[in-house]
PDB file of C-alpha atoms in Angstrom:
ATOM      1  CA  MET A   1     198.736 214.526 135.592  1.00 38.00           C
ATOM      2  CA  ASP A   2     195.257 215.278 134.365  1.00 46.00           C
ATOM      3  CA  GLU A   3     193.340 213.042 136.732  1.00 47.00           C
ATOM      4  CA  ASP A   4     194.623 213.645 140.259  1.00 44.00           C
ATOM      5  CA  ALA A   5     191.304 213.594 142.092  1.00 42.00           C
ATOM      6  CA  THR A   6     193.012 214.371 145.420  1.00 41.00           C
ATOM      7  CA  SER A   7     194.785 217.528 144.339  1.00 40.00           C
ATOM      8  CA  ASP A   8     191.992 219.858 145.425  1.00 40.00           C
ATOM      9  CA  LEU A   9     189.522 218.874 148.152  1.00 37.00           C
ATOM     10  CA  SER A  10     187.108 221.685 147.323  1.00 40.00           C
ATOM     11  CA  PHE A  11     186.926 220.454 143.743  1.00 41.00           C
ATOM     12  CA  TYR A  12     186.163 216.929 144.890  1.00 40.00           C
ATOM     13  CA  ASN A  13     183.358 218.222 147.073  1.00 42.00           C
ATOM     14  CA  GLU A  14     181.885 220.257 144.213  1.00 43.00           C
ATOM     15  CA  LEU A  15     182.242 217.380 141.800  1.00 42.00           C
ATOM     16  CA  CYS A  16     180.206 214.986 143.907  1.00 43.00           C
ATOM     17  CA  HIS A  17     177.932 217.588 145.574  1.00 41.00           C
ATOM     18  CA  TRP A  18     179.161 216.156 148.844  1.00 34.00           C
ATOM     19  CA  ASP A  19     177.801 217.877 151.967  1.00 35.00           C
ATOM     20  CA  GLY A  20     177.970 214.806 154.183  1.00 31.00           C
ATOM     21  CA  LEU A  21     177.813 211.051 153.985  1.00 30.00           C
ATOM     22  CA  ARG A  22     174.034 211.117 154.365  1.00 35.00           C
ATOM     23  CA  ASN A  23     173.425 213.504 151.485  1.00 43.00           C
ATOM     24  CA  THR A  24     170.273 212.134 149.831  1.00 54.00           C
ATOM     25  CA  THR A  25     171.195 213.673 146.479  1.00 87.00           C
ATOM     26  CA  GLN A  26     174.312 211.479 146.187  1.00 91.00           C
ATOM     27  CA  PHE A  27     174.155 207.736 145.721  1.00 95.00           C
ATOM     28  CA  ASP A  28     177.092 205.359 146.090  1.00 94.00           C
ATOM     29  CA  LEU A  29     176.701 202.744 143.359  1.00 95.00           C
ATOM     30  CA  ALA A  30     179.826 200.794 144.299  1.00 92.00           C
ATOM     31  CA  GLN A  31     178.375 199.941 147.720  1.00 92.00           C
ATOM     32  CA  ASN A  32     174.634 200.018 146.983  1.00 94.00           C
ATOM     33  CA  SER A  33     172.221 198.852 144.305  1.00 95.00           C
ATOM     34  CA  LEU A  34     170.364 201.165 141.956  1.00 96.00           C
ATOM     35  CA  GLU A  35     167.344 200.784 144.221  1.00 95.00           C
ATOM     36  CA  SER A  36     169.040 203.192 146.626  1.00 95.00           C
ATOM     37  CA  ILE A  37     168.009 205.900 144.142  1.00 96.00           C
ATOM     38  CA  PRO A  38     164.326 206.915 144.436  1.00 96.00           C
ATOM     39  CA  ARG A  39     162.257 205.353 141.666  1.00 97.00           C
ATOM     40  CA  GLU A  40     161.054 208.658 140.241  1.00 97.00           C
ATOM     41  CA  PHE A  41     164.631 209.545 139.282  1.00 98.00           C
ATOM     42  CA  LEU A  42     165.390 206.098 137.871  1.00 98.00           C
ATOM     43  CA  GLU A  43     162.305 206.328 135.677  1.00 98.00           C
ATOM     44  CA  ALA A  44     163.182 209.817 134.387  1.00 98.00           C
ATOM     45  CA  ILE A  45     163.506 210.135 130.612  1.00 98.00           C
ATOM     46  CA  PRO A  46     166.892 211.442 129.428  1.00 98.00           C
ATOM     47  CA  ALA A  47     167.024 214.412 127.072  1.00 98.00           C
ATOM     48  CA  THR A  48     170.765 214.960 126.619  1.00 98.00           C
ATOM     49  CA  PHE A  49     173.925 213.057 127.499  1.00 99.00           C
ATOM     50  CA  PHE A  50     177.104 214.998 128.316  1.00 99.00           C
ATOM     51  CA  ILE A  51     180.744 214.125 128.741  1.00 98.00           C
ATOM     52  CA  GLU A  52     182.287 216.873 130.868  1.00 96.00           C
ATOM     53  CA  LEU A  53     185.961 217.555 131.541  1.00 93.00           C
ATOM     54  CA  LEU A  54     185.781 219.307 134.886  1.00 89.00           C
ATOM     55  CA  SER A  55     188.545 221.593 136.072  1.00 81.00           C
ATOM     56  CA  ILE A  56     190.123 220.402 139.295  1.00 68.00           C
ATOM     57  CA  LEU A  57     191.159 223.967 140.158  1.00 48.00           C
ATOM     58  CA  GLU A  58     188.924 226.663 141.584  1.00 46.00           C
ATOM     59  CA  GLU A  59     188.305 229.702 139.380  1.00 48.00           C
ATOM     60  CA  ASP A  60     190.574 231.881 141.544  1.00 44.00           C
ATOM     61  CA  ASP A  61     193.413 229.386 141.120  1.00 41.00           C
ATOM     62  CA  LEU A  62     192.941 229.265 137.351  1.00 40.00           C
ATOM     63  CA  GLU A  63     193.692 232.987 137.185  1.00 45.00           C
ATOM     64  CA  TYR A  64     197.285 232.322 138.248  1.00 39.00           C
ATOM     65  CA  LEU A  65     197.946 229.980 135.331  1.00 43.00           C
ATOM     66  CA  ASP A  66     199.538 231.143 132.105  1.00 41.00           C
ATOM     67  CA  PRO A  67     197.315 230.726 129.017  1.00 46.00           C
ATOM     68  CA  ASP A  68     199.407 227.794 127.797  1.00 49.00           C
ATOM     69  CA  ASP A  69     199.475 225.974 131.148  1.00 57.00           C
ATOM     70  CA  GLU A  70     197.620 222.671 131.291  1.00 64.00           C
ATOM     71  CA  VAL A  71     194.508 222.523 133.475  1.00 68.00           C
ATOM     72  CA  LEU A  72     193.978 219.309 135.433  1.00 77.00           C
ATOM     73  CA  THR A  73     190.603 217.772 134.604  1.00 84.00           C
ATOM     74  CA  HIS A  74     188.305 215.002 135.768  1.00 88.00           C
ATOM     75  CA  ALA A  75     185.914 213.177 133.406  1.00 94.00           C
ATOM     76  CA  SER A  76     182.248 212.952 134.327  1.00 96.00           C
ATOM     77  CA  PHE A  77     178.932 212.052 132.684  1.00 98.00           C
ATOM     78  CA  LYS A  78     175.834 214.208 133.030  1.00 98.00           C
ATOM     79  CA  ILE A  79     172.317 213.359 131.909  1.00 98.00           C
ATOM     80  CA  ASP A  80     169.711 216.092 131.632  1.00 98.00           C
ATOM     81  CA  PHE A  81     166.130 214.995 132.270  1.00 98.00           C
ATOM     82  CA  ALA A  82     163.480 215.643 129.628  1.00 98.00           C
ATOM     83  CA  THR A  83     161.281 216.996 132.446  1.00 98.00           C
ATOM     84  CA  PRO A  84     162.438 218.123 135.919  1.00 97.00           C
ATOM     85  CA  VAL A  85     161.782 215.614 138.699  1.00 97.00           C
ATOM     86  CA  ASN A  86     161.133 216.985 142.196  1.00 95.00           C
ATOM     87  CA  GLY A  87     163.203 220.082 141.446  1.00 95.00           C
ATOM     88  CA  CYS A  88     166.104 218.121 139.928  1.00 96.00           C
ATOM     89  CA  LYS A  89     167.015 218.648 136.289  1.00 97.00           C
ATOM     90  CA  GLY A  90     169.595 215.927 135.807  1.00 97.00           C
ATOM     91  CA  ILE A  91     171.983 213.403 137.254  1.00 97.00           C
ATOM     92  CA  LYS A  92     175.776 213.319 137.185  1.00 97.00           C
ATOM     93  CA  VAL A  93     177.719 210.047 137.144  1.00 97.00           C
ATOM     94  CA  CYS A  94     181.416 209.941 137.954  1.00 94.00           C
ATOM     95  CA  MET A  95     184.203 207.720 139.202  1.00 95.00           C
ATOM     96  CA  SER A  96     186.279 209.401 141.904  1.00 88.00           C
ATOM     97  CA  LEU A  97     188.599 208.266 144.656  1.00 82.00           C
ATOM     98  CA  GLU A  98     186.769 206.609 147.525  1.00 70.00           C
ATOM     99  CA  SER A  99     188.489 208.892 150.035  1.00 61.00           C
ATOM    100  CA  VAL A 100     190.552 212.049 149.718  1.00 54.00           C
ATOM    101  CA  SER A 101     192.002 211.611 153.208  1.00 47.00           C
ATOM    102  CA  THR A 102     193.824 208.302 152.639  1.00 52.00           C
ATOM    103  CA  ASN A 103     196.139 206.782 150.070  1.00 57.00           C
ATOM    104  CA  THR A 104     193.575 204.219 148.932  1.00 65.00           C
ATOM    105  CA  MET A 105     193.329 203.566 145.207  1.00 84.00           C
ATOM    106  CA  GLU A 106     189.712 202.406 145.395  1.00 89.00           C
ATOM    107  CA  GLY A 107     187.295 204.160 143.089  1.00 92.00           C
ATOM    108  CA  ASN A 108     183.803 205.240 144.054  1.00 92.00           C
ATOM    109  CA  MET A 109     181.104 205.432 141.386  1.00 96.00           C
ATOM    110  CA  THR A 110     178.464 207.922 142.415  1.00 95.00           C
ATOM    111  CA  ALA A 111     175.256 209.236 140.908  1.00 96.00           C
ATOM    112  CA  ASN A 112     174.497 212.802 141.964  1.00 95.00           C
ATOM    113  CA  LEU A 113     171.252 214.643 141.385  1.00 96.00           C
ATOM    114  CA  VAL A 114     171.682 218.208 140.137  1.00 96.00           C
ATOM    115  CA  THR A 115     169.324 221.167 140.002  1.00 95.00           C
ATOM    116  CA  TYR A 116     170.663 222.703 136.791  1.00 95.00           C
ATOM    117  CA  SER A 117     170.581 221.742 133.135  1.00 96.00           C
ATOM    118  CA  GLY A 118     173.329 222.174 130.578  1.00 96.00           C
ATOM    119  CA  MET A 119     177.026 222.663 131.215  1.00 94.00           C
ATOM    120  CA  THR A 120     178.501 222.339 134.704  1.00 93.00           C
ATOM    121  CA  GLN A 121     180.123 225.627 135.708  1.00 88.00           C
ATOM    122  CA  SER A 122     183.505 224.066 136.511  1.00 86.00           C
ATOM    123  CA  SER A 123     183.749 222.261 133.163  1.00 89.00           C
ATOM    124  CA  MET A 124     186.576 223.171 130.806  1.00 87.00           C
ATOM    125  CA  ARG A 125     184.531 221.635 127.999  1.00 92.00           C
ATOM    126  CA  SER A 126     181.185 219.859 127.939  1.00 96.00           C
ATOM    127  CA  TYR A 127     180.252 217.750 124.925  1.00 97.00           C
ATOM    128  CA  SER A 128     176.674 216.678 124.297  1.00 98.00           C
ATOM    129  CA  PHE A 129     175.619 213.490 122.528  1.00 98.00           C
ATOM    130  CA  PRO A 130     172.279 212.213 121.241  1.00 98.00           C
ATOM    131  CA  ILE A 131     170.643 209.738 123.614  1.00 98.00           C
ATOM    132  CA  ASP A 132     167.708 207.399 123.037  1.00 98.00           C
ATOM    133  CA  GLN A 133     164.707 209.160 124.557  1.00 97.00           C
ATOM    134  CA  SER A 134     162.660 205.969 124.713  1.00 98.00           C
ATOM    135  CA  ILE A 135     164.796 204.660 127.584  1.00 98.00           C
ATOM    136  CA  THR A 136     165.084 205.661 131.241  1.00 99.00           C
ATOM    137  CA  VAL A 137     167.902 206.714 133.537  1.00 99.00           C
ATOM    138  CA  ARG A 138     167.614 203.261 135.129  1.00 98.00           C
ATOM    139  CA  GLN A 139     168.559 201.611 131.833  1.00 99.00           C
ATOM    140  CA  VAL A 140     171.589 203.868 131.456  1.00 99.00           C
ATOM    141  CA  LEU A 141     172.855 203.085 134.948  1.00 98.00           C
ATOM    142  CA  GLU A 142     172.049 199.369 134.660  1.00 98.00           C
ATOM    143  CA  THR A 143     174.145 199.129 131.523  1.00 98.00           C
ATOM    144  CA  ILE A 144     177.144 200.323 133.531  1.00 98.00           C
ATOM    145  CA  THR A 145     176.557 198.472 136.794  1.00 98.00           C
ATOM    146  CA  ASN A 146     175.421 195.158 135.270  1.00 97.00           C
ATOM    147  CA  LYS A 147     178.841 194.952 133.621  1.00 97.00           C
ATOM    148  CA  GLY A 148     180.583 195.561 136.954  1.00 97.00           C
ATOM    149  CA  LEU A 149     182.320 198.781 135.888  1.00 98.00           C
ATOM    150  CA  GLN A 150     181.622 200.325 139.296  1.00 97.00           C
ATOM    151  CA  TYR A 151     184.311 198.112 140.873  1.00 96.00           C
ATOM    152  CA  PHE A 152     187.407 200.048 139.925  1.00 96.00           C
ATOM    153  CA  LYS A 153     190.822 201.062 141.215  1.00 94.00           C
ATOM    154  CA  PHE A 154     192.719 204.135 140.142  1.00 93.00           C
ATOM    155  CA  GLY A 155     196.214 203.839 138.725  1.00 90.00           C
ATOM    156  CA  MET A 156     199.272 206.025 139.096  1.00 83.00           C
ATOM    157  CA  ASP A 157     200.941 207.817 136.211  1.00 78.00           C
ATOM    158  CA  LEU A 158     204.658 208.422 135.743  1.00 77.00           C
ATOM    159  CA  LEU A 159     204.400 211.713 137.649  1.00 72.00           C
ATOM    160  CA  GLY A 160     202.791 210.100 140.683  1.00 75.00           C
ATOM    161  CA  ASN A 161     199.269 211.362 140.044  1.00 75.00           C
ATOM    162  CA  PHE A 162     196.158 209.230 140.360  1.00 80.00           C
ATOM    163  CA  CYS A 163     194.652 208.396 136.976  1.00 87.00           C
ATOM    164  CA  GLY A 164     191.790 206.353 135.604  1.00 92.00           C
ATOM    165  CA  CYS A 165     188.583 208.392 135.461  1.00 94.00           C
ATOM    166  CA  ARG A 166     188.809 208.642 131.664  1.00 95.00           C
ATOM    167  CA  ASP A 167     189.461 204.894 131.464  1.00 97.00           C
ATOM    168  CA  PHE A 168     186.193 204.316 133.319  1.00 98.00           C
ATOM    169  CA  ALA A 169     184.385 206.851 131.114  1.00 98.00           C
ATOM    170  CA  VAL A 170     185.603 205.280 127.857  1.00 98.00           C
ATOM    171  CA  GLN A 171     184.483 201.803 128.887  1.00 99.00           C
ATOM    172  CA  ALA A 172     181.133 202.963 130.271  1.00 99.00           C
ATOM    173  CA  PHE A 173     180.397 204.972 127.127  1.00 99.00           C
ATOM    174  CA  TYR A 174     181.368 202.006 124.953  1.00 99.00           C
ATOM    175  CA  GLN A 175     178.833 199.800 126.736  1.00 99.00           C
ATOM    176  CA  LEU A 176     176.109 202.441 126.363  1.00 99.00           C
ATOM    177  CA  GLN A 177     176.908 202.745 122.674  1.00 99.00           C
ATOM    178  CA  ALA A 178     176.860 198.947 122.261  1.00 98.00           C
ATOM    179  CA  ARG A 179     173.289 198.937 123.595  1.00 98.00           C
ATOM    180  CA  GLY A 180     172.322 201.631 121.114  1.00 98.00           C
ATOM    181  CA  TYR A 181     171.545 204.119 123.876  1.00 99.00           C
ATOM    182  CA  VAL A 182     174.000 206.848 122.845  1.00 99.00           C
ATOM    183  CA  ASP A 183     175.495 208.071 119.592  1.00 98.00           C
ATOM    184  CA  PRO A 184     179.289 208.566 119.816  1.00 98.00           C
ATOM    185  CA  ASN A 185     179.304 211.615 117.535  1.00 98.00           C
ATOM    186  CA  VAL A 186     179.499 214.985 119.290  1.00 98.00           C
ATOM    187  CA  GLU A 187     176.282 216.951 118.891  1.00 98.00           C
ATOM    188  CA  ALA A 188     177.332 220.246 120.509  1.00 97.00           C
ATOM    189  CA  VAL A 189     180.236 221.758 122.455  1.00 96.00           C
ATOM    190  CA  PHE A 190     180.085 224.140 125.436  1.00 95.00           C
ATOM    191  CA  PRO A 191     181.589 226.688 125.524  1.00 92.00           C
ATOM    192  CA  GLU A 192     181.812 227.126 121.768  1.00 91.00           C
ATOM    193  CA  GLU A 193     185.084 229.087 121.913  1.00 89.00           C
ATOM    194  CA  PRO A 194     187.843 228.400 121.222  1.00 88.00           C
ATOM    195  CA  PRO A 195     186.611 226.157 118.402  1.00 90.00           C
ATOM    196  CA  VAL A 196     187.373 222.434 118.380  1.00 90.00           C
ATOM    197  CA  ALA A 197     187.944 220.103 115.454  1.00 91.00           C
ATOM    198  CA  ALA A 198     184.955 218.938 113.442  1.00 93.00           C
ATOM    199  CA  ASN A 199     183.525 215.409 113.505  1.00 96.00           C
ATOM    200  CA  LEU A 200     184.704 214.546 117.011  1.00 97.00           C
ATOM    201  CA  THR A 201     183.556 211.413 118.818  1.00 98.00           C
ATOM    202  CA  ALA A 202     183.294 210.601 122.511  1.00 98.00           C
ATOM    203  CA  TYR A 203     186.552 208.678 122.255  1.00 98.00           C
ATOM    204  CA  ASP A 204     188.317 211.692 120.773  1.00 97.00           C
ATOM    205  CA  VAL A 205     187.210 214.053 123.540  1.00 96.00           C
ATOM    206  CA  LEU A 206     188.148 211.602 126.295  1.00 97.00           C
ATOM    207  CA  GLY A 207     191.657 211.524 124.844  1.00 95.00           C
ATOM    208  CA  THR A 208     191.980 215.291 125.133  1.00 91.00           C
ATOM    209  CA  GLY A 209     193.625 217.717 127.567  1.00 85.00           C
ATOM    210  CA  TYR A 210     193.152 221.494 127.873  1.00 83.00           C
ATOM    211  CA  ASN A 211     195.237 224.593 128.410  1.00 79.00           C
ATOM    212  CA  ARG A 212     194.096 227.533 130.533  1.00 73.00           C
ATOM    213  CA  ASN A 213     192.889 229.338 127.406  1.00 70.00           C
ATOM    214  CA  GLY A 214     190.677 226.387 126.485  1.00 72.00           C
ATOM    215  CA  THR A 215     192.839 225.091 123.650  1.00 77.00           C
ATOM    216  CA  SER A 216     192.711 221.314 123.397  1.00 80.00           C
ATOM    217  CA  PHE A 217     195.584 218.909 122.794  1.00 81.00           C
ATOM    218  CA  ASP A 218     196.004 215.147 122.634  1.00 87.00           C
ATOM    219  CA  ARG A 219     196.339 213.498 126.050  1.00 89.00           C
ATOM    220  CA  PRO A 220     196.453 209.694 126.028  1.00 92.00           C
ATOM    221  CA  ILE A 221     194.213 207.892 128.492  1.00 94.00           C
ATOM    222  CA  ASP A 222     195.991 206.244 131.428  1.00 93.00           C
ATOM    223  CA  LYS A 223     194.501 203.044 132.785  1.00 94.00           C
ATOM    224  CA  GLY A 224     193.134 202.103 136.146  1.00 95.00           C
ATOM    225  CA  SER A 225     192.040 198.554 137.044  1.00 96.00           C
ATOM    226  CA  PHE A 226     188.598 196.996 136.656  1.00 97.00           C
ATOM    227  CA  LEU A 227     187.981 194.331 139.277  1.00 95.00           C
ATOM    228  CA  GLN A 228     184.987 192.599 137.647  1.00 96.00           C
ATOM    229  CA  TYR A 229     185.123 193.744 134.032  1.00 98.00           C
ATOM    230  CA  THR A 230     187.378 193.039 131.073  1.00 98.00           C
ATOM    231  CA  ARG A 231     188.463 196.235 129.345  1.00 98.00           C
ATOM    232  CA  VAL A 232     187.576 196.548 125.654  1.00 98.00           C
ATOM    233  CA  MET A 233     190.435 197.865 123.537  1.00 98.00           C
ATOM    234  CA  GLU A 234     189.636 199.361 120.135  1.00 98.00           C
ATOM    235  CA  PRO A 235     191.990 201.329 117.845  1.00 97.00           C
ATOM    236  CA  TYR A 236     189.830 204.464 118.149  1.00 97.00           C
ATOM    237  CA  MET A 237     190.183 204.531 121.937  1.00 98.00           C
ATOM    238  CA  LYS A 238     192.980 206.956 122.821  1.00 96.00           C
ATOM    239  CA  TYR A 239     194.801 204.834 125.392  1.00 97.00           C
ATOM    240  CA  ARG A 240     198.442 205.348 126.222  1.00 91.00           C
ATOM    241  CA  ARG A 241     200.283 202.619 124.319  1.00 76.00           C
TER     242      ARG A 241
END
């Protein structure tokens, strides 16, 4: 039940910085090519790569949870620029449901420009990873879209919740790692408390859930469906068996 992207509309709006279908800071990469993103952002040099587990609940709602209650999360990538570009300091990439108003299972891969660096405020945990600073944001996004990962459908878990964002994230990260663009070893964790285990990798953190107090626990990754991509399965990927 950790990936129900429809459970809170306000979260979905925050996640994708959605203030209307014509928002020029959000780019639909399932329906459009990378050229829909202005060139200056595509040519930006990345400084840091994050995997973020974003809380689906608003802060006021979190206050009603007991410390041991699980917090629903949604996996997202965030890339901080080495130098701000036209007031933007990074770009967020996520796979969310195409529509929160229907029962469609179609995913929607979006790239969203952001005006802040570092951890997203709604993140339960943000993990940073080294990224090749000789490449561009275009090369990162091309690695994902050239493989067809943007064509995705969410699945349904045993509790009737939509699931699949972590499936997308695992496969996208794997392709970036295969190109030598990212290192899978966690560089830093935000917030630092409560402490997490040492020597974590991207695949470890994507197989993790969180309680209200920030304590992590193993949460196997439920699968969606890739329409134009064959999923890679490795023993270190924390899929539900």
